[in-house]
Coordinates of C-alpha atoms in Angstrom, one line a residue:
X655 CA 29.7 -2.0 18.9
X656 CA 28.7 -1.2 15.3
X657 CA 25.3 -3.0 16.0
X658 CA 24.7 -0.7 19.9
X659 CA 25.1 2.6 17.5
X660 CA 23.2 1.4 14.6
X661 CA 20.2 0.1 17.1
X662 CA 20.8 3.5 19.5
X663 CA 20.4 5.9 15.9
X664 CA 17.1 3.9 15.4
X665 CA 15.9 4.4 18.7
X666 CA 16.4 8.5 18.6
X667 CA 15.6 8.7 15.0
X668 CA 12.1 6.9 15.7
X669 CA 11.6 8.1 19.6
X670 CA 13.5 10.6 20.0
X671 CA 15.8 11.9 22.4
X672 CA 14.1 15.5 23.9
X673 CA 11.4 15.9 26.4
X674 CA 9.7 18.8 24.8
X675 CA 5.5 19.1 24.8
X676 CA 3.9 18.6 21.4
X677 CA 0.2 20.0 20.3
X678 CA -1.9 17.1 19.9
X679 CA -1.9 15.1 16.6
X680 CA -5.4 14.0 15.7
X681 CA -5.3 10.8 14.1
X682 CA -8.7 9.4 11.7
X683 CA -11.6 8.4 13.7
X684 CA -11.5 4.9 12.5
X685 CA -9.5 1.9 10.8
X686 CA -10.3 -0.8 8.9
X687 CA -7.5 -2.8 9.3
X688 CA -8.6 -5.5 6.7
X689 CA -8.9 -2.6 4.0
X690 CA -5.7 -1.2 5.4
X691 CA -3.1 -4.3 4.7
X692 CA -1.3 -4.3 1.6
X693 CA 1.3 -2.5 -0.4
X694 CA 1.6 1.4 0.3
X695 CA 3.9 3.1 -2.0
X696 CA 5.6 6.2 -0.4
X697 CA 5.2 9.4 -2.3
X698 CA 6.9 11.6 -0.2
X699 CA 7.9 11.9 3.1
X700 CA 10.0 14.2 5.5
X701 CA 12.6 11.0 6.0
X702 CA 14.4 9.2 8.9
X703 CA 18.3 8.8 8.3
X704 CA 17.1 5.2 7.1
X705 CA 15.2 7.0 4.0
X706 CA 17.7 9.8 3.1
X707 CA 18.6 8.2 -0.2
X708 CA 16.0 5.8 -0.5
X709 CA 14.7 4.7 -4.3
X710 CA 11.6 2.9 -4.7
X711 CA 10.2 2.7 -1.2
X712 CA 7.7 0.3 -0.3
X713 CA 5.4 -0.5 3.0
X714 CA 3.6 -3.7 3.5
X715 CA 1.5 -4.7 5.8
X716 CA -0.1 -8.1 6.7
X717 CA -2.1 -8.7 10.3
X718 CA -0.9 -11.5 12.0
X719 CA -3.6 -13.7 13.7
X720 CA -1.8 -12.9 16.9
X721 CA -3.5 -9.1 16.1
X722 CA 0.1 -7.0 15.1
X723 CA 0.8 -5.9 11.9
X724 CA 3.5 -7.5 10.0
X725 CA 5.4 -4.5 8.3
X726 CA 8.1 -4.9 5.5
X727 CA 9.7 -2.0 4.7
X728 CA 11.7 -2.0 1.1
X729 CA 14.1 0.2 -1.2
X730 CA 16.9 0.3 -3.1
X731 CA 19.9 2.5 -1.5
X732 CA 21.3 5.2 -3.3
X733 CA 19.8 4.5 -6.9
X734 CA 16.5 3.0 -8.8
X735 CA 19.0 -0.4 -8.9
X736 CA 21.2 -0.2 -5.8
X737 CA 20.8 -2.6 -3.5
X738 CA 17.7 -3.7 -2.1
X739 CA 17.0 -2.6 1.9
X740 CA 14.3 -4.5 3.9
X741 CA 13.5 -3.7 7.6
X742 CA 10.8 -5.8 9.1
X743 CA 9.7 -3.8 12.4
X744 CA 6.1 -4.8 13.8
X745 CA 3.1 -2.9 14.4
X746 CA 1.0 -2.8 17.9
X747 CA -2.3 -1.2 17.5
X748 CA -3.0 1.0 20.4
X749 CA -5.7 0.1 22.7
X750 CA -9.1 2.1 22.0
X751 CA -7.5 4.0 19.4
X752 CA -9.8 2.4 16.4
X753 CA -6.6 1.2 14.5
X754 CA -5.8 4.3 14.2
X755 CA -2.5 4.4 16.3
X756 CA 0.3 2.0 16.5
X757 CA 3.0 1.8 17.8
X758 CA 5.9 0.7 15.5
X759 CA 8.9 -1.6 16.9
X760 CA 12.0 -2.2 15.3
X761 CA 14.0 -2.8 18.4
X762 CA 12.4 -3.9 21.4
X763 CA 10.7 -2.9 23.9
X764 CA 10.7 0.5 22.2
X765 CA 7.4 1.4 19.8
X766 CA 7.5 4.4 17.8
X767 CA 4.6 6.7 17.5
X768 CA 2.9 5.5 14.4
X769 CA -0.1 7.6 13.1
X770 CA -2.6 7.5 10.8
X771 CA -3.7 11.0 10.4
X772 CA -5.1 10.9 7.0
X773 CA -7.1 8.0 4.8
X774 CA -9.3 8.7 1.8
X775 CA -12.7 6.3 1.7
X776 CA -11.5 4.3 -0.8
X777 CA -8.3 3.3 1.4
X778 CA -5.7 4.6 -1.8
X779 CA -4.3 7.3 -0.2
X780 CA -2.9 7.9 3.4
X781 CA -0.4 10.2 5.5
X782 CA 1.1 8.7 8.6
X783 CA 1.7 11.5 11.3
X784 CA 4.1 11.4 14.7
X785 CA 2.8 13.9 17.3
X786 CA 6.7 15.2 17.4
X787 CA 6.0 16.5 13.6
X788 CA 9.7 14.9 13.1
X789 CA 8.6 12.3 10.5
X790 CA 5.5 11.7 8.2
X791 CA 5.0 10.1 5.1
X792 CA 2.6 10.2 2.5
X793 CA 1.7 6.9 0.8
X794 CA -0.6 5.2 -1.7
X795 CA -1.5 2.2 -3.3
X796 CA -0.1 3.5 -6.9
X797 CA 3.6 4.7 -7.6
X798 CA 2.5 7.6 -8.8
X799 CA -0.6 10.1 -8.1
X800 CA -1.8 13.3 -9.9
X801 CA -0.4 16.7 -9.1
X802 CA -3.1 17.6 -7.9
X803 CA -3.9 14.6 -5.6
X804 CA -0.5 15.4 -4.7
X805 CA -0.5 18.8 -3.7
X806 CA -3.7 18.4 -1.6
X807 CA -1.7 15.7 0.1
X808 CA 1.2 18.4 0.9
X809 CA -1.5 21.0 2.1
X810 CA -2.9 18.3 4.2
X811 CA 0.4 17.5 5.8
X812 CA 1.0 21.3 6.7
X813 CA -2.2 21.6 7.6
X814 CA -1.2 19.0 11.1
X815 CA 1.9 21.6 12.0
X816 CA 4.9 20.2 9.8
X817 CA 7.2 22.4 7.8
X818 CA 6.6 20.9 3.9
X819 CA 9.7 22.3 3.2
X820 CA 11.2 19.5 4.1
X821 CA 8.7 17.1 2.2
X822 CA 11.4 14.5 0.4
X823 CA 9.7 13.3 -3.4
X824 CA 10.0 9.7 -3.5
X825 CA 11.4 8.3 -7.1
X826 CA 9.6 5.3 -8.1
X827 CA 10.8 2.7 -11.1
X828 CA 8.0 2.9 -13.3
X829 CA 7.6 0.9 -16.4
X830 CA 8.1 2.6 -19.4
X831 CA 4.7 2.1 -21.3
X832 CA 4.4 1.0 -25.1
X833 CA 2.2 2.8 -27.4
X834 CA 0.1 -0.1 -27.9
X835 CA -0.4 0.1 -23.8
X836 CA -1.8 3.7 -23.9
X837 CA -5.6 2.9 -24.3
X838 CA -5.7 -0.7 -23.6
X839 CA -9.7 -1.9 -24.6
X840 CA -10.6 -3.4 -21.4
X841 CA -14.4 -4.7 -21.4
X842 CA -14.4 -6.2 -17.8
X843 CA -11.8 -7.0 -15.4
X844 CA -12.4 -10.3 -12.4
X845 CA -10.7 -11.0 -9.5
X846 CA -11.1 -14.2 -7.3
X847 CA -10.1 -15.9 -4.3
X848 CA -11.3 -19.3 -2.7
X849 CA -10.2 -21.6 -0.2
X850 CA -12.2 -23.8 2.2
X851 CA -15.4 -22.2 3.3
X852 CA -14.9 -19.0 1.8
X853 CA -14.7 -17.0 -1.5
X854 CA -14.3 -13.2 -2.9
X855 CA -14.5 -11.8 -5.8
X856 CA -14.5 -8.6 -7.6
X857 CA -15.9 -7.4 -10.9
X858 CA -15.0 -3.9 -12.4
X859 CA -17.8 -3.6 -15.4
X860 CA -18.8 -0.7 -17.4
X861 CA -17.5 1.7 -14.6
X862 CA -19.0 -0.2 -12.0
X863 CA -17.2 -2.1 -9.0
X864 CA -19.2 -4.9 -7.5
X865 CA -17.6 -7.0 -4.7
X866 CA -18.9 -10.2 -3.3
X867 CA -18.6 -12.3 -0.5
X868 CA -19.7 -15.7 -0.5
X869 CA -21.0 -15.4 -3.5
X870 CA -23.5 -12.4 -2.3
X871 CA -23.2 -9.2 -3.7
X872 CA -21.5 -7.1 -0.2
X873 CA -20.9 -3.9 -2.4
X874 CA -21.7 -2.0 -5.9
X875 CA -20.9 1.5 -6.5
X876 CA -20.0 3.2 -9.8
X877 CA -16.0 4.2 -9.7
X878 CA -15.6 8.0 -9.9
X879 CA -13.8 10.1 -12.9
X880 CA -10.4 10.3 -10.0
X881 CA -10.6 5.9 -9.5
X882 CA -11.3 5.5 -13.3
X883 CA -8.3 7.5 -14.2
X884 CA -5.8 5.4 -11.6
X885 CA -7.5 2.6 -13.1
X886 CA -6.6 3.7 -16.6
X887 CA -3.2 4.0 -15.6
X888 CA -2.3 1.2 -14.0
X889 CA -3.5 -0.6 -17.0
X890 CA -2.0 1.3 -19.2
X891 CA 1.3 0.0 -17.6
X892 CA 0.1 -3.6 -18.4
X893 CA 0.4 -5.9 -21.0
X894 CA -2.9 -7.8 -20.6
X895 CA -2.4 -10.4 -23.2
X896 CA 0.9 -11.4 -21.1
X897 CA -1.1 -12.3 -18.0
X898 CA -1.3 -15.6 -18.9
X899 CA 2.2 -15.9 -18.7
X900 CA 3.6 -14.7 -15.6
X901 CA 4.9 -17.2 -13.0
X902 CA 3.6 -17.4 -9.5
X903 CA 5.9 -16.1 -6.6
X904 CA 4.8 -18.6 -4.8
X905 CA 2.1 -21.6 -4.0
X906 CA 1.4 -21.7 -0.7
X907 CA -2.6 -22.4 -1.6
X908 CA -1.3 -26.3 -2.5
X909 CA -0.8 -27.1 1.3
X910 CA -1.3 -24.5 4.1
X911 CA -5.0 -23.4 2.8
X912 CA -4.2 -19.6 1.6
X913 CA -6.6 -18.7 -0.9
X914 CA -6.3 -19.9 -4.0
X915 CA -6.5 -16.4 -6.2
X916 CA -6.7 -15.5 -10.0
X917 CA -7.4 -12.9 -12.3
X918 CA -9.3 -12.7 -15.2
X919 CA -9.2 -9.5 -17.6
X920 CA -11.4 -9.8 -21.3
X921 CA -9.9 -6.8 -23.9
X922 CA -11.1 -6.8 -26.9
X923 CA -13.5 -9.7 -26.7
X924 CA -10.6 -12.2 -25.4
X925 CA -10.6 -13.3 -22.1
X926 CA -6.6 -13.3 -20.7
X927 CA -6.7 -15.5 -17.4
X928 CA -3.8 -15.5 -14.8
X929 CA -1.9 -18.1 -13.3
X930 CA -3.3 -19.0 -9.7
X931 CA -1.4 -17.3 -7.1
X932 CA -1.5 -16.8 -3.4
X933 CA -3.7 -14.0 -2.3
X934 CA -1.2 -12.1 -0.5
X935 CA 1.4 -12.8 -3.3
X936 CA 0.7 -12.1 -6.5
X937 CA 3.1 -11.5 -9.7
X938 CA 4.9 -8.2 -9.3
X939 CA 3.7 -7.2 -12.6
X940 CA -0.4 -7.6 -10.8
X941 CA 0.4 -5.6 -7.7
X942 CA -0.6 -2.7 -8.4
X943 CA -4.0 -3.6 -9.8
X944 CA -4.5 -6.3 -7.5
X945 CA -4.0 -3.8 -4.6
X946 CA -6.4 -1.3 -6.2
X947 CA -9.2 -3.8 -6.7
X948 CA -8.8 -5.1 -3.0
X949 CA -8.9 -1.5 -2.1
X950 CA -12.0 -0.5 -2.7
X951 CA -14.0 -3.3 -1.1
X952 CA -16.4 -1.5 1.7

């Protein structure tokens, strides 16, 4: 019985239970889905009775070759260390939308209206939208953005008919950072990935992001004042020089062919190299920059 009400509260928190006629809710013209996978941190949202008193929420994504999304949704209940939630529902992109609208499931056959309503080019920031204007949550690749990001976010979100009163701040863990950590001197930072028959890498240089595939240069573009300064803070929340130290979360690469991944970052004319890690995996401490970097490719 305690299972039928907690599955029936998902289904009318998610669906809901009224018949009424919403204004359309435009969603972005089109998705990369490739760009789109990853960690999104929620910012803020206007929360479903799941989120009331959720710390450190978390949304992953990973596309499964069968073409749905993979979600995992994390946080810690009631505090910054209470105990760790995961939900797992599964995303089904809706046909001719441009991955643009899903439709979520965490109980079947029901799928939730899932909506991405708002993406910036670089794929770091996004609001997800539900025609109802019941739900909607602001995410990002980062824990935490600027004021001002943040309050064109909020406009944003009124902007598509919801009432940003009851916007809900997310709190976020975030590593208290060192003085030695407030300027690190980083010369050139290198991601790459390999397995059979393929390879990526990415090069931040001098302000500039280059990303190649295959060896061949895909993508170069010179990082603006707004992606330098959420570069500069995720690094600033590193200790580079410990890179080499961190433990793998897992090895997957050594016999089911995921790419073999590392990361390479030279500060003050020393080079720091990462363990090799999976590419979807890496050290929790390389998250953050590891998302960033893969965000910006295209």
């Amino acid at each position: 019985m305690r299972v039928f009400r907690f599955t029936l509260l998902i289904i009318m928190a998610l669906t809901g239970v009224a018949c009424n006629t919403h204004a359309p809710m435009p969603a972005v013209d089109s998705v990369d889905l490739d760009r789109f996978m990853g960690d999104w941190y929620v910012i803020a949202n206007i929360p479903t009775f799941l989120e009331k008193d959720a710390y450190n929420p978390v949304e992953s994504y990973q596309r499964d070759a069968d073409g749905t999304i993979a979600t995992t949704f994390t946080f810690n209940d009631g505090s910054l260390d209470g105990e760790q939630k995961i939900y797992r529902p599964r995303g089904f992109v809706v046909e001719n939308s441009n991955n643009a609208i899903w439709g979520m499931q965490f109980v079947w056959p029901i799928k939730a209206d899932y909506r991405i309503v708002y993406l910036d080019d670089n794929y770091q920031q996004t609001i997800i939208g539900r025609t109802s204007r019941d739900y909607v949550w602001i995410m990002a690749r980062t824990a935490q953005i600027s004021d001002q990001d943040y309050g064109e976010l909020v406009s944003q979100v009124r902007s598509l008919g919801y009432d940003t009163a009851l916007l809900q701040r997310a709190v976020h863990k975030i590593p208290k950072r060192s003085v030695s950590l407030q300027a690190p001197s980083v010369e050139n930072i290198e991601y790459s990935a390999i397995t059979r028959g393929k390879s990526e890498r990415v090069v931040v240089q001098k302000g500039r992001y280059s990303y190649f595939l295959n060896d061949k240069k895909m993508f170069q573009t010179m990082l603006t004042k707004t992606n330098l300064n959420v570069l500069a803070t995720i690094l600033a929340g590193l200790d580079v020089a410990a890179i080499e130290d961190l433990q793998a979360p897992s090895k997957r690469y050594q016999f089911d062919g995921a790419m073999v991944t590392s990361l390479a970052i030279k500060s003050e004319g020393k080079t720091h190299r990462s363990v090799t890690f999976d590419d979807d995996n890496p050290p929790e401490e390389l998250k953050e920059l590891v998302n960033y970097l893969l965000g910006m490719r295209f």
